[in-house]
Each structure stands twice: as structure tokens, then as C-alpha cells.
PDB file of C-alpha atoms in Angstrom:
ATOM      1  CA  MET A 107     -61.589 -49.560 -94.297  1.00 46.00           C
ATOM      2  CA  LYS A 108     -62.935 -50.473 -90.894  1.00 55.00           C
ATOM      3  CA  ASN A 109     -66.505 -51.231 -91.981  1.00 65.00           C
ATOM      4  CA  ASN A 110     -66.303 -52.473 -95.536  1.00 63.00           C
ATOM      5  CA  PRO A 111     -69.756 -52.103 -97.141  1.00 66.00           C
ATOM      6  CA  PHE A 112     -68.689 -54.393 -99.986  1.00 70.00           C
ATOM      7  CA  THR A 113     -68.267 -57.554 -97.896  1.00 70.00           C
ATOM      8  CA  GLU A 114     -71.754 -58.775 -98.860  1.00 68.00           C
ATOM      9  CA  ILE A 115     -70.965 -58.683-102.587  1.00 70.00           C
ATOM     10  CA  THR A 116     -69.574 -61.951-103.919  1.00 70.00           C
ATOM     11  CA  GLY A 117     -67.930 -62.669-107.250  1.00 72.00           C
ATOM     12  CA  GLN A 118     -67.135 -59.046-108.067  1.00 76.00           C
ATOM     13  CA  HIS A 119     -63.519 -58.856-106.925  1.00 82.00           C
ATOM     14  CA  THR A 120     -62.404 -56.196-109.422  1.00 83.00           C
ATOM     15  CA  ALA A 121     -65.329 -53.864-108.707  1.00 80.00           C
ATOM     16  CA  LYS A 122     -64.927 -54.254-104.943  1.00 83.00           C
ATOM     17  CA  LEU A 123     -61.197 -53.591-105.156  1.00 87.00           C
ATOM     18  CA  LEU A 124     -61.651 -50.527-107.368  1.00 86.00           C
ATOM     19  CA  LEU A 125     -64.299 -48.985-105.122  1.00 84.00           C
ATOM     20  CA  THR A 126     -62.533 -49.826-101.866  1.00 86.00           C
ATOM     21  CA  GLU A 127     -59.241 -48.297-103.040  1.00 90.00           C
ATOM     22  CA  ALA A 128     -61.010 -45.191-104.361  1.00 90.00           C
ATOM     23  CA  ILE A 129     -62.657 -44.637-100.973  1.00 87.00           C
ATOM     24  CA  GLU A 130     -59.459 -45.292 -99.018  1.00 90.00           C
ATOM     25  CA  GLN A 131     -57.522 -42.838-101.200  1.00 94.00           C
ATOM     26  CA  ASN A 132     -60.372 -40.302-101.157  1.00 93.00           C
ATOM     27  CA  LYS A 133     -60.372 -40.331-104.964  1.00 92.00           C
ATOM     28  CA  ILE A 134     -63.992 -41.160-105.727  1.00 88.00           C
ATOM     29  CA  ALA A 135     -65.043 -40.570-109.318  1.00 88.00           C
ATOM     30  CA  PRO A 136     -68.265 -38.645-110.005  1.00 89.00           C
ATOM     31  CA  ALA A 137     -69.723 -41.725-111.704  1.00 83.00           C
ATOM     32  CA  TYR A 138     -69.043 -45.411-112.279  1.00 80.00           C
ATOM     33  CA  LEU A 139     -70.514 -47.476-115.097  1.00 79.00           C
ATOM     34  CA  PHE A 140     -71.439 -51.075-114.315  1.00 78.00           C
ATOM     35  CA  SER A 141     -72.391 -52.982-117.438  1.00 76.00           C
ATOM     36  CA  SER A 142     -72.741 -56.551-118.578  1.00 76.00           C
ATOM     37  CA  GLN A 143     -74.792 -58.475-121.095  1.00 80.00           C
ATOM     38  CA  VAL A 144     -75.295 -61.157-118.459  1.00 78.00           C
ATOM     39  CA  GLU A 145     -78.147 -60.867-115.979  1.00 81.00           C
ATOM     40  CA  GLY A 146     -77.664 -61.586-112.296  1.00 76.00           C
ATOM     41  CA  VAL A 147     -73.981 -60.687-111.946  1.00 72.00           C
ATOM     42  CA  GLY A 148     -74.460 -57.998-109.272  1.00 72.00           C
ATOM     43  CA  LYS A 149     -74.593 -54.708-111.182  1.00 74.00           C
ATOM     44  CA  LEU A 150     -77.543 -53.320-109.235  1.00 76.00           C
ATOM     45  CA  THR A 151     -76.373 -54.803-105.933  1.00 72.00           C
ATOM     46  CA  SER A 152     -72.988 -53.134-106.373  1.00 70.00           C
ATOM     47  CA  CYS A 153     -74.574 -49.745-106.993  1.00 70.00           C
ATOM     48  CA  THR A 154     -77.438 -49.719-104.499  1.00 70.00           C
ATOM     49  CA  LYS A 155     -76.995 -47.829-101.254  1.00 62.00           C
ATOM     50  CA  LYS A 156     -78.263 -49.687 -98.215  1.00 59.00           C
ATOM     51  CA  ASN A 157     -79.551 -47.743 -95.228  1.00 54.00           C
TER      52      ASN A 157
END
């Protein structure tokens, strides 16, 4: 990807890799579930669209 929108997310290597590869392969799922019992790990940041 030329302009990777996930560069600002830190500590979420697996999620970034999964989403980046899905976009590159044009195989985006209709939904992704981000869950964790721990607060402050980047669930909302990973899912929020920035304009």
C-alpha cells in the first residue's frame, strides 16, 4: 500500500497485518470483530475512520 492508514497504530501488529493484506488482496470481509478484556489496547482506534 502506498499510503498505509495503519502506520499511526502501535502495538497491534497482527491486526495491522490482517487488515493491510486484506486491502492489498481486495478481500475485505464485511465485518471485523475487535475484542479484548483490557482497556486501552487500540480497539476503537483500529476501527475508527479518520477524515
